[in-house]
The first five atom37 places (N, CA, C, CB, O) and aatype in JSON, in Angstrom:
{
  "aatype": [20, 20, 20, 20, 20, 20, 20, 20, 20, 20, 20, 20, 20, 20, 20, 20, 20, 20, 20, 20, 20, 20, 20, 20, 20, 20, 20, 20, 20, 20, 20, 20, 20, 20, 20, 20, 20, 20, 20, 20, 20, 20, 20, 20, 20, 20, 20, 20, 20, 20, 20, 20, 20, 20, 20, 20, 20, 20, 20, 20, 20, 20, 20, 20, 20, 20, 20, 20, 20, 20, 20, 20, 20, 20, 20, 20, 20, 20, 20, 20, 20, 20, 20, 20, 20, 20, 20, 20, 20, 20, 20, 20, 20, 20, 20, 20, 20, 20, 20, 20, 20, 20, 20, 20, 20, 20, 20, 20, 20, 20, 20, 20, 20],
  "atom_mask": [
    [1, 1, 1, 1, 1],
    [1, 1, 1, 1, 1],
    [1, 1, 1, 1, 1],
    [1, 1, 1, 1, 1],
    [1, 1, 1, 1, 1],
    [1, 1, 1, 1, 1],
    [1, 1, 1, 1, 1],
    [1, 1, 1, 1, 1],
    [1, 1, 1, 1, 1],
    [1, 1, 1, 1, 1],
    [1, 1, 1, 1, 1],
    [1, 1, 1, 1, 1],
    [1, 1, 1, 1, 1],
    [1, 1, 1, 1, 1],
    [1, 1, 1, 1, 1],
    [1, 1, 1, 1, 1],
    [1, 1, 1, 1, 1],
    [1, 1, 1, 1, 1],
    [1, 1, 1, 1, 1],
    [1, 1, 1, 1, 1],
    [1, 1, 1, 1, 1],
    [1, 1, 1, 1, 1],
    [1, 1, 1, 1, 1],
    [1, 1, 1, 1, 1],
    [1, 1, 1, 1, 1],
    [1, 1, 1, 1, 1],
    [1, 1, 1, 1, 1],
    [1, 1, 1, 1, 1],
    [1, 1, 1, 1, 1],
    [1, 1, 1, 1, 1],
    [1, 1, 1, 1, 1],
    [1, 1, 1, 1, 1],
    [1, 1, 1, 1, 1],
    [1, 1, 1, 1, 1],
    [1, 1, 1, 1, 1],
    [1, 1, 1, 1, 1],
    [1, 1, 1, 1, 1],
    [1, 1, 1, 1, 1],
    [1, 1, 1, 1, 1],
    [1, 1, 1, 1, 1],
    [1, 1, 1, 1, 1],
    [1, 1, 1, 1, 1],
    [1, 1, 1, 1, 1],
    [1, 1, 1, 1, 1],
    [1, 1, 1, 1, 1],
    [1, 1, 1, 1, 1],
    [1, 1, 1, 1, 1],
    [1, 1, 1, 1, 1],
    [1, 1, 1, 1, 1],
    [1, 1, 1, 1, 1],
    [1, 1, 1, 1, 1],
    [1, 1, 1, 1, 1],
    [1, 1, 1, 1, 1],
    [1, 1, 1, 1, 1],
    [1, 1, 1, 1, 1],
    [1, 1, 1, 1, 1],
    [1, 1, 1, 1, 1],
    [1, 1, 1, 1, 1],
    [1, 1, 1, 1, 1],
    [1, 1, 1, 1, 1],
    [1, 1, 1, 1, 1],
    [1, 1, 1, 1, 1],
    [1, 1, 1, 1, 1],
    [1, 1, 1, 1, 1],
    [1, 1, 1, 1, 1],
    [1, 1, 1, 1, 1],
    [1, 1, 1, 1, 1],
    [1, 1, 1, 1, 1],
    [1, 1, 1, 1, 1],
    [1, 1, 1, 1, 1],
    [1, 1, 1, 1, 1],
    [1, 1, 1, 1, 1],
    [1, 1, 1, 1, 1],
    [1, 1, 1, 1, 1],
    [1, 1, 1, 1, 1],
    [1, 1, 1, 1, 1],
    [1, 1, 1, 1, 1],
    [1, 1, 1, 1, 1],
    [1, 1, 1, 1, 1],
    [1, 1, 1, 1, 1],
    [1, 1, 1, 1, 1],
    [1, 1, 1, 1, 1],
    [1, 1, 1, 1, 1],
    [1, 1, 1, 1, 1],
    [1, 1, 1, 1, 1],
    [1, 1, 1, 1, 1],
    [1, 1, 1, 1, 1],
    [1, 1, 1, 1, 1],
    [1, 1, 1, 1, 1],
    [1, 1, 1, 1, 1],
    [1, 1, 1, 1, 1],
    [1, 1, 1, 1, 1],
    [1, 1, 1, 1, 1],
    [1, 1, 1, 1, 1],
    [1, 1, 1, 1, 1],
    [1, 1, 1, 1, 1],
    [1, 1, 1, 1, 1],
    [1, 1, 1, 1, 1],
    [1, 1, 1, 1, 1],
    [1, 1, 1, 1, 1],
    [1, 1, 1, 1, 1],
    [1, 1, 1, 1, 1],
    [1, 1, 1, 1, 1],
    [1, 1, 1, 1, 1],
    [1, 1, 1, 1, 1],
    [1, 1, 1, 1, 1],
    [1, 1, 1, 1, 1],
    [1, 1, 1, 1, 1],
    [1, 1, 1, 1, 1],
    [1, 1, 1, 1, 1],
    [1, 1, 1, 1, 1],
    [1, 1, 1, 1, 1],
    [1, 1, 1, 1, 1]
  ],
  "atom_positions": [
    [[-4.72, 2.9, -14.07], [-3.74, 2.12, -14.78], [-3.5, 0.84, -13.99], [-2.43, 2.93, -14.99], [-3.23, 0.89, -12.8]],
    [[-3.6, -0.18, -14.59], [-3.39, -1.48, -13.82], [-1.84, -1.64, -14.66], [-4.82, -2.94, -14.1], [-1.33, -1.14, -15.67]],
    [[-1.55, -2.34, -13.92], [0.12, -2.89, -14.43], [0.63, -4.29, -13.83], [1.41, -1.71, -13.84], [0.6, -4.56, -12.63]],
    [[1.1, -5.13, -14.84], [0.96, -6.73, -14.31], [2.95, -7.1, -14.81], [-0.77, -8.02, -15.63], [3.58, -8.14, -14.97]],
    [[3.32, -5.52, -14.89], [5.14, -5.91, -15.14], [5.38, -6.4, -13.85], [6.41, -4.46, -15.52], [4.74, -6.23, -12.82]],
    [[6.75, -7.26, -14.13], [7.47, -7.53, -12.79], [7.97, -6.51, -11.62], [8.59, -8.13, -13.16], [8.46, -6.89, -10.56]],
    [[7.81, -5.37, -11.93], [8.58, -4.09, -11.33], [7.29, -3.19, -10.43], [9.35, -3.01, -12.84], [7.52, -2.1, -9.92]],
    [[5.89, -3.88, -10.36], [4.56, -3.37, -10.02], [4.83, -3.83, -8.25], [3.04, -4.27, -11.07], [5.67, -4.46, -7.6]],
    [[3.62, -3.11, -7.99], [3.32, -3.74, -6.4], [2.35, -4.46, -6.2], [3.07, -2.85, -5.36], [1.26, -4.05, -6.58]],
    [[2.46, -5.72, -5.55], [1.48, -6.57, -5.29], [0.7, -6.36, -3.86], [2.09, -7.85, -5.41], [1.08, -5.62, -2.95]],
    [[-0.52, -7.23, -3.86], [-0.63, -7.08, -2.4], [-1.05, -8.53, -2.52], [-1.68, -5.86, -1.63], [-1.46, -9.13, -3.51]],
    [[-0.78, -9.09, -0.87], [-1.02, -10.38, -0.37], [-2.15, -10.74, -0.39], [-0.66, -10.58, 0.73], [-2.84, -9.72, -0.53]],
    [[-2.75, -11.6, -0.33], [-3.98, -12.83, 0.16], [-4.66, -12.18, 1.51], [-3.16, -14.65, 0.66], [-5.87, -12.0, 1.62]],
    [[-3.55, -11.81, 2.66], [-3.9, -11.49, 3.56], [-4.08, -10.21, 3.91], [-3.41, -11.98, 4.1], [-4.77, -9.97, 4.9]],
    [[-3.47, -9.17, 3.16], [-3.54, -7.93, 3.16], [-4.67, -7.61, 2.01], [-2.15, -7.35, 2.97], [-5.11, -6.46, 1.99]],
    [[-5.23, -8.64, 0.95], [-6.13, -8.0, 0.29], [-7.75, -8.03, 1.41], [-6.17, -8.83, -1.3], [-8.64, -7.2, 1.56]],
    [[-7.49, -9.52, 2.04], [-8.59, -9.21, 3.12], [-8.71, -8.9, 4.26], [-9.16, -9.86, 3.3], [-9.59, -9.3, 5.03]],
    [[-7.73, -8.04, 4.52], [-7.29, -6.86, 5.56], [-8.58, -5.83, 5.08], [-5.37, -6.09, 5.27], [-9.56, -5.54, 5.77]],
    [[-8.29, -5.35, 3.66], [-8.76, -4.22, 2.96], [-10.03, -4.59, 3.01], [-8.22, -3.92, 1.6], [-10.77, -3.88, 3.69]],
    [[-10.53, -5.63, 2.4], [-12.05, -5.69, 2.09], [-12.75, -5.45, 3.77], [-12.51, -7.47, 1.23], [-13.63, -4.67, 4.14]],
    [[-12.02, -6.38, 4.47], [-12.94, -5.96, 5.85], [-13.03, -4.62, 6.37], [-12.46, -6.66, 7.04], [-14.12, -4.29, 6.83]],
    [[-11.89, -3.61, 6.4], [-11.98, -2.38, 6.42], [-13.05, -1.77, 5.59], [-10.83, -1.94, 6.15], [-13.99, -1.06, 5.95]],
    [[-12.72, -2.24, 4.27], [-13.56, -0.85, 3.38], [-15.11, -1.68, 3.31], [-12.7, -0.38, 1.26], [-15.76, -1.24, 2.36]],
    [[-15.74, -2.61, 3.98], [-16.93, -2.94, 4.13], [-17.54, -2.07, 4.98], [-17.04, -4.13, 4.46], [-18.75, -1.91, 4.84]],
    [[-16.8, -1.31, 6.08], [-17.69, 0.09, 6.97], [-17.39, 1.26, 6.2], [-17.12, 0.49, 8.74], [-17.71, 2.27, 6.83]],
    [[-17.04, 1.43, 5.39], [-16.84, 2.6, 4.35], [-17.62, 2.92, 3.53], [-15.95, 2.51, 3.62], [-17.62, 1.88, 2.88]],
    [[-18.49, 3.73, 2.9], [-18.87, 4.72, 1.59], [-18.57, 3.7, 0.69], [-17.96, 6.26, 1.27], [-17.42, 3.26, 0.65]],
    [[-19.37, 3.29, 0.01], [-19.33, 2.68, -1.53], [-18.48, 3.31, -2.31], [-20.59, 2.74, -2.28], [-18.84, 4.45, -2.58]],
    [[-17.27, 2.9, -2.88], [-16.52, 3.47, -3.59], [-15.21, 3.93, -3.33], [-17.08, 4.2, -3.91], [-14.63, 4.69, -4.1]],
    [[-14.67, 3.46, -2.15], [-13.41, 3.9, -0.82], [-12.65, 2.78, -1.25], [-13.87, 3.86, 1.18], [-12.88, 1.57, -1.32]],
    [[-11.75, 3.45, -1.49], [-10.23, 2.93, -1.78], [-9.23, 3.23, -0.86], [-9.68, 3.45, -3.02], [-9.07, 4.37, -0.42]],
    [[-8.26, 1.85, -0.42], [-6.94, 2.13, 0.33], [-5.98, 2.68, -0.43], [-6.34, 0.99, 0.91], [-5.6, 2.03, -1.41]],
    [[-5.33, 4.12, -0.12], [-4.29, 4.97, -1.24], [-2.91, 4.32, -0.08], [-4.59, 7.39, -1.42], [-2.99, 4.36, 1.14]],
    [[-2.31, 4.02, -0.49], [-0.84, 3.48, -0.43], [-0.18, 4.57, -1.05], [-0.52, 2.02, -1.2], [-0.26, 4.73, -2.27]],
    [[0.77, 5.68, 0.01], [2.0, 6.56, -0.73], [3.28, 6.35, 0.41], [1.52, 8.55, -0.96], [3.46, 5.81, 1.5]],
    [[4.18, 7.31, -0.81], [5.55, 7.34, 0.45], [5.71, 9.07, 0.1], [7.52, 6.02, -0.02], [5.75, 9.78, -0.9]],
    [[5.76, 9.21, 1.35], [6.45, 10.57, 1.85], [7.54, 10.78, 2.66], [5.68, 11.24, 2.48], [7.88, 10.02, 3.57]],
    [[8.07, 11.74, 2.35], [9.5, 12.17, 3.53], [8.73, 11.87, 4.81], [10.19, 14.17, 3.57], [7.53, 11.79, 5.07]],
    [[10.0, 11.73, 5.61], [10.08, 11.84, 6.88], [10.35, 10.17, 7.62], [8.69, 12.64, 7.28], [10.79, 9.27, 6.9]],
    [[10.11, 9.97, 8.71], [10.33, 8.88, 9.95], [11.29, 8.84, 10.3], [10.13, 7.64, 9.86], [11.93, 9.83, 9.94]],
    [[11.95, 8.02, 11.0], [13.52, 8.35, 11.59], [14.46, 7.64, 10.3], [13.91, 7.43, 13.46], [15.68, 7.74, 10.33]],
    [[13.61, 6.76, 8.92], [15.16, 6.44, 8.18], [14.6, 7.0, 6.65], [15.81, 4.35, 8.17], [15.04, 6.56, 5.59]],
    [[13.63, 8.0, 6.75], [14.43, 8.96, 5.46], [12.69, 8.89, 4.75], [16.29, 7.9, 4.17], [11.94, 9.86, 4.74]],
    [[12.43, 7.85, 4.33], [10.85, 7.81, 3.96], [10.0, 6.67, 4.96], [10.69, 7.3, 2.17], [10.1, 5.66, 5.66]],
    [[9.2, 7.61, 4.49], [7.6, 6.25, 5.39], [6.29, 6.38, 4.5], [6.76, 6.93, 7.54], [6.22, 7.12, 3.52]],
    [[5.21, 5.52, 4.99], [4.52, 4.92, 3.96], [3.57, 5.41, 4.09], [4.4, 3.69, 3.84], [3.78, 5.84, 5.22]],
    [[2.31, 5.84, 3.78], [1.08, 6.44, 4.44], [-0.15, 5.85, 4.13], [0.92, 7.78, 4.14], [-0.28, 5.48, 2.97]],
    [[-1.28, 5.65, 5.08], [-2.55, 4.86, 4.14], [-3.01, 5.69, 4.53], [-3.29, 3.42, 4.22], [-2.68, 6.36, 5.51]],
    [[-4.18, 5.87, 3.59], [-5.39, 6.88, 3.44], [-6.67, 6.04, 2.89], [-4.98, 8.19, 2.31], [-6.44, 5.02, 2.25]],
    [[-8.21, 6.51, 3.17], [-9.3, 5.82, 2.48], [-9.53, 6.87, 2.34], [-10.26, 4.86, 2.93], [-9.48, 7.88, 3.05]],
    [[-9.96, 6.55, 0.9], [-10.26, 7.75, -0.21], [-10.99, 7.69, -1.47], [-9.12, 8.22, -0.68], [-10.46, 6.93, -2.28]],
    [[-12.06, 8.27, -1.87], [-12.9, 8.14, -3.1], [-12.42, 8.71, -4.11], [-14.14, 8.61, -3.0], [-13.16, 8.65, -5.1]],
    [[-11.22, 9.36, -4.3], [-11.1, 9.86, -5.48], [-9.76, 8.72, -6.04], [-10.81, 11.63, -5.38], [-8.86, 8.42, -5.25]],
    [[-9.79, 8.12, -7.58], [-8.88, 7.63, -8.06], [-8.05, 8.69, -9.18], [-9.43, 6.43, -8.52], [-8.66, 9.0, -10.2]],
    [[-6.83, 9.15, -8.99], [-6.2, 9.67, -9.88], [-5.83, 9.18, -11.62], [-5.26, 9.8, -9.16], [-5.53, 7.99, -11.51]],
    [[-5.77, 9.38, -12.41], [-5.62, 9.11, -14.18], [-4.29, 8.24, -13.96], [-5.32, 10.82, -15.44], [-4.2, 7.09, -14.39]],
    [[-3.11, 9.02, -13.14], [-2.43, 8.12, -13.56], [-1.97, 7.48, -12.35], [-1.51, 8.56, -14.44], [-0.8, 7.64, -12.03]],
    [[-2.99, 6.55, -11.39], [-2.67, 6.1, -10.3], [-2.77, 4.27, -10.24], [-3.57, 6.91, -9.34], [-3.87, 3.71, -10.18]],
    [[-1.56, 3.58, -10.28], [-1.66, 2.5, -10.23], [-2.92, 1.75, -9.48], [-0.6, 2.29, -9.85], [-3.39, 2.24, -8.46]],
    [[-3.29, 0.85, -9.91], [-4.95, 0.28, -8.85], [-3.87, -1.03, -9.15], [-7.39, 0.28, -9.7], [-2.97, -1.22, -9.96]],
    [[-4.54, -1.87, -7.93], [-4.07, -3.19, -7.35], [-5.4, -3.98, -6.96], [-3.06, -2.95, -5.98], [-5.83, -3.84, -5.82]],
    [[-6.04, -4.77, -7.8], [-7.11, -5.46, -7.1], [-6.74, -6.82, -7.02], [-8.43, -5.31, -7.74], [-6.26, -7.36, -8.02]],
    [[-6.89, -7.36, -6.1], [-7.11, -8.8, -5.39], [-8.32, -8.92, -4.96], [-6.28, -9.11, -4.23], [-9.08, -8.03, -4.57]],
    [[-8.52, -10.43, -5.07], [-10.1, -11.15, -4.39], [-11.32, -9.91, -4.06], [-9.7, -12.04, -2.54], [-12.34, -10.16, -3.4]],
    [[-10.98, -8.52, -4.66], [-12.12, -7.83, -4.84], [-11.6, -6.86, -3.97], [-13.5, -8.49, -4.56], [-12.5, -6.18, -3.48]],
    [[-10.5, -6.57, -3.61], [-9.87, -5.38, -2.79], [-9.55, -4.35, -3.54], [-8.67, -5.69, -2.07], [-9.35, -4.58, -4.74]],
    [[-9.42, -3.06, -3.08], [-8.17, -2.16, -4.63], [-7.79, -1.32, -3.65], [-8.95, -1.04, -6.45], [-8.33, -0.88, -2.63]],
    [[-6.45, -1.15, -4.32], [-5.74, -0.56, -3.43], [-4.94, 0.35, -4.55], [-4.92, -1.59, -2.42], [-4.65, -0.37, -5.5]],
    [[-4.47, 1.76, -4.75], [-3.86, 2.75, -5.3], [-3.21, 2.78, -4.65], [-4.26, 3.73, -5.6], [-3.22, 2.32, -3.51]],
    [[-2.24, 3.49, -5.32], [-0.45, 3.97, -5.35], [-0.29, 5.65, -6.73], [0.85, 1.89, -6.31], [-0.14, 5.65, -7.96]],
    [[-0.38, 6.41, -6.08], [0.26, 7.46, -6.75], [1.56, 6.94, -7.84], [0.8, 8.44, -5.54], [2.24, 5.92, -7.75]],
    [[1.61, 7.71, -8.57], [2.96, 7.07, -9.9], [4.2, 8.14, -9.44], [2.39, 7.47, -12.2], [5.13, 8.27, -10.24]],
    [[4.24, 8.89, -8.17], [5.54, 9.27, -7.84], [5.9, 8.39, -6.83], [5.68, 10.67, -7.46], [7.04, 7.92, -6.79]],
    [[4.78, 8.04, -5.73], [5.08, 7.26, -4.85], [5.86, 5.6, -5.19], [3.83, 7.26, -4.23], [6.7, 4.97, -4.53]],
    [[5.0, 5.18, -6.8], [5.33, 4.02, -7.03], [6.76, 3.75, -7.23], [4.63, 3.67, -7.97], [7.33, 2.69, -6.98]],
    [[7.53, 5.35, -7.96], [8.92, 4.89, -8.25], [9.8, 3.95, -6.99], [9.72, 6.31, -8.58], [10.57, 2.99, -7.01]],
    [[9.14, 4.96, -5.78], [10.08, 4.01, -4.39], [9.44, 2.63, -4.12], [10.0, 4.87, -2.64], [10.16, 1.81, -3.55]],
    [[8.15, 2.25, -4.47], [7.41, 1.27, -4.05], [7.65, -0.35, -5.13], [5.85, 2.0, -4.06], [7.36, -1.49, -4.75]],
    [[8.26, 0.05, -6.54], [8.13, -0.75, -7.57], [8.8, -2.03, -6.91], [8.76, -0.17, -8.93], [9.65, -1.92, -6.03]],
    [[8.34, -3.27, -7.44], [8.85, -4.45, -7.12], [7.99, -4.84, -5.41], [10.7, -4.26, -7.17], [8.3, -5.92, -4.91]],
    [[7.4, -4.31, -4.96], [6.88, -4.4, -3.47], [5.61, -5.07, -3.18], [6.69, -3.07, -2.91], [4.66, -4.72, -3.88]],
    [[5.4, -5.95, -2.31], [4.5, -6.43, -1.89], [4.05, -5.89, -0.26], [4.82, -7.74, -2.12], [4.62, -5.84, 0.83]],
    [[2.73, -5.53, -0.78], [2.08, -5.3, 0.43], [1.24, -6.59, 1.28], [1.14, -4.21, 0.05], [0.57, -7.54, 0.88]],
    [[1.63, -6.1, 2.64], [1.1, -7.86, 2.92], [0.73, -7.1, 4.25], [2.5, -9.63, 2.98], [1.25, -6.0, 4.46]],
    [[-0.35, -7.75, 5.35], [-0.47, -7.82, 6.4], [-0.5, -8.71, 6.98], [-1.04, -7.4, 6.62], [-0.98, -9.74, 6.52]],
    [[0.15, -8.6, 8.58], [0.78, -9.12, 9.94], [-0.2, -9.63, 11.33], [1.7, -7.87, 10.45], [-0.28, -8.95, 12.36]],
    [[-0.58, -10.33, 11.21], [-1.18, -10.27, 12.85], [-0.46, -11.31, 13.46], [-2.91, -10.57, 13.12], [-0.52, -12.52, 13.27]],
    [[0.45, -10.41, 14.46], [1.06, -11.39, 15.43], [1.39, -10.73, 16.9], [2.43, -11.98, 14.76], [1.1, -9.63, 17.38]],
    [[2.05, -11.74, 17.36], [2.2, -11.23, 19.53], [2.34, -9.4, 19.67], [4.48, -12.1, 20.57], [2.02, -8.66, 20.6]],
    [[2.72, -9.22, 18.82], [3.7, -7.51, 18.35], [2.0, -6.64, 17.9], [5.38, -7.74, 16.12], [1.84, -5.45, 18.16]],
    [[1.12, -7.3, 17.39], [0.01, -6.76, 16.44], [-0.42, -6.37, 15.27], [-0.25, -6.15, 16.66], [0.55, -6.08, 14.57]],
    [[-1.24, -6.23, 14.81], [-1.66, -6.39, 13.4], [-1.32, -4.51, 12.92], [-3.67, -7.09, 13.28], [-1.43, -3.37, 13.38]],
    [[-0.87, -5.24, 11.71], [-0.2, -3.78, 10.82], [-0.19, -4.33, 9.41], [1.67, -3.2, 11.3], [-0.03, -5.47, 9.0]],
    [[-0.43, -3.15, 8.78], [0.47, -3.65, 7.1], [1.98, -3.39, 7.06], [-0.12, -2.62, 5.58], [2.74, -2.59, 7.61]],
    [[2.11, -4.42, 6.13], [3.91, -4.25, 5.99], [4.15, -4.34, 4.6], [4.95, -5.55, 6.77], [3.86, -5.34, 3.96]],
    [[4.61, -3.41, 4.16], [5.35, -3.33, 2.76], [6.7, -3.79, 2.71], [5.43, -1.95, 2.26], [7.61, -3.03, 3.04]],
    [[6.96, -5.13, 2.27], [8.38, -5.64, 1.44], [8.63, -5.38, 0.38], [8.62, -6.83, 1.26], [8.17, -5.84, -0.66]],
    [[9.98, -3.98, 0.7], [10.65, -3.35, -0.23], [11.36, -3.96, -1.06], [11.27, -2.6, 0.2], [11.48, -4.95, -0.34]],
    [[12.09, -4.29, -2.17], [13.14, -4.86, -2.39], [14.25, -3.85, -2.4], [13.0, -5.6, -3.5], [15.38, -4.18, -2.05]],
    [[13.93, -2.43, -2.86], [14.74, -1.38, -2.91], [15.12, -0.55, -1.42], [14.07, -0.52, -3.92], [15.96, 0.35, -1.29]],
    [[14.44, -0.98, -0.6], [14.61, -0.39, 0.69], [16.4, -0.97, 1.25], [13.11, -1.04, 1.8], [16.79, -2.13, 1.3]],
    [[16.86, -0.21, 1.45], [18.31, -0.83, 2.03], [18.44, -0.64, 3.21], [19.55, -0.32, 1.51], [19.62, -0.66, 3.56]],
    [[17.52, -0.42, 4.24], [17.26, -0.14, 6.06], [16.11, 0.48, 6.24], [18.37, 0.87, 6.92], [15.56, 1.39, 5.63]],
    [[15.8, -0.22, 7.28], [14.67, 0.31, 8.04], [14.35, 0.57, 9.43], [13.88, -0.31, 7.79], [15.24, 0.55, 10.29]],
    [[13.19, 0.8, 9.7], [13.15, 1.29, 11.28], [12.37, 0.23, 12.01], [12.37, 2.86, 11.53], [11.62, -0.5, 11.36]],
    [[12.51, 0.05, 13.53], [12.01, -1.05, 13.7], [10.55, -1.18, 13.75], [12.54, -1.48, 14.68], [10.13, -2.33, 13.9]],
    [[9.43, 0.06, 13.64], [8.16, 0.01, 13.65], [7.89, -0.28, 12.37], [7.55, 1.09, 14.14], [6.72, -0.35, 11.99]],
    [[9.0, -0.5, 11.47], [8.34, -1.25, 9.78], [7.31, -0.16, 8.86], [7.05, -2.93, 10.18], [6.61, -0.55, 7.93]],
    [[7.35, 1.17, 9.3], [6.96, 2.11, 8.44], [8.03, 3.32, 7.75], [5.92, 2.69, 9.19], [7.57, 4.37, 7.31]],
    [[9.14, 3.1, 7.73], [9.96, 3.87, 7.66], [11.41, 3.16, 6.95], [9.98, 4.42, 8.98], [11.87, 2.03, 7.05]],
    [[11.78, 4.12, 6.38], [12.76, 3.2, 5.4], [13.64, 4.11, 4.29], [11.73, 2.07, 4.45], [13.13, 5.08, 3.72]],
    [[15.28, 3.61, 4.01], [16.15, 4.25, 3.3], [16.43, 3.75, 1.77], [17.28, 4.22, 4.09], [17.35, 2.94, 1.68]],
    [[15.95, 4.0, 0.89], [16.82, 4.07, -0.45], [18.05, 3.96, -0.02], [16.71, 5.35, -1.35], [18.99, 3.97, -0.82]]
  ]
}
C-alpha cells in the first residue's frame, strides 16, 4: 500500500540514501522494515530490520529508488513522521521526527505518546 495522505511517513533525501547504500550489500529484493515496539526507557522505540518479505497491508515508502516499510500497527504511532538520517560529531543514526511523540530519550530511539 503506498499512501501520499498528509498523515503518512516520509523519508528524507538523506535517509533515502542512507538506505540505498546499505541495501546495495544486500540480496536483491531487501527492504528497510521501520516498526515501533514496547519498551526503551520512555515507553516505545523504533526498530530497523532488512527483510525480503513485504506484508499486504504494509505501508512502502520509496524515494530516489529506496523502500522502506512500516507495518499498519506500527504506522498508527508513526503517522505524520519523517524519517531522516544524521551524520554528525555525536554519529550517524536514523532519526524519526515524531509529531505525536510528546518526550523522548536522549539516544533518539525511544519515545512517549
Amino acid at each position: 500500500m503506498v499512501d501520499n495522505s498528509p498523515n503518512t511517513v516520509t523519508l528524507s533525501s538523506a535517509a533515502a540514501a542512507r538506505v540505498l547504500q546499505i541495501l546495495t550489500k544486500e540480496e536483491q529484493g531487501t527492504v528497510l522494515r521501520v516498526s515501533v515496539e514496547g519498551g526503551g526507557c520512555s515507553g516505545f522505540q523504533y526498530k530497523y530490520d532488512l527483510v525480503k518479505t513485504i506484508d499486504e497491508d504494509d505501508l512502502i515508502i520509496e524515494r530516489d529508488g529506496a523502500k522502506v516499510v512500516i507495518d499498519s500497527m506500527s504506522l498508527q504511532y508513526m503517522a505524520g513522521s519523517q524519517i531522516d538520517f544524521v551524520n554528525d560529531i555525536i554519529g550517524q543514526a536514523f532519526q524519526i521526527n515524531n509529531p505525536q511523540a510528546t518526550a523522548g530519550c536522549g539516544c533518539g530511539t525511544s519515545f512517549t505518546l
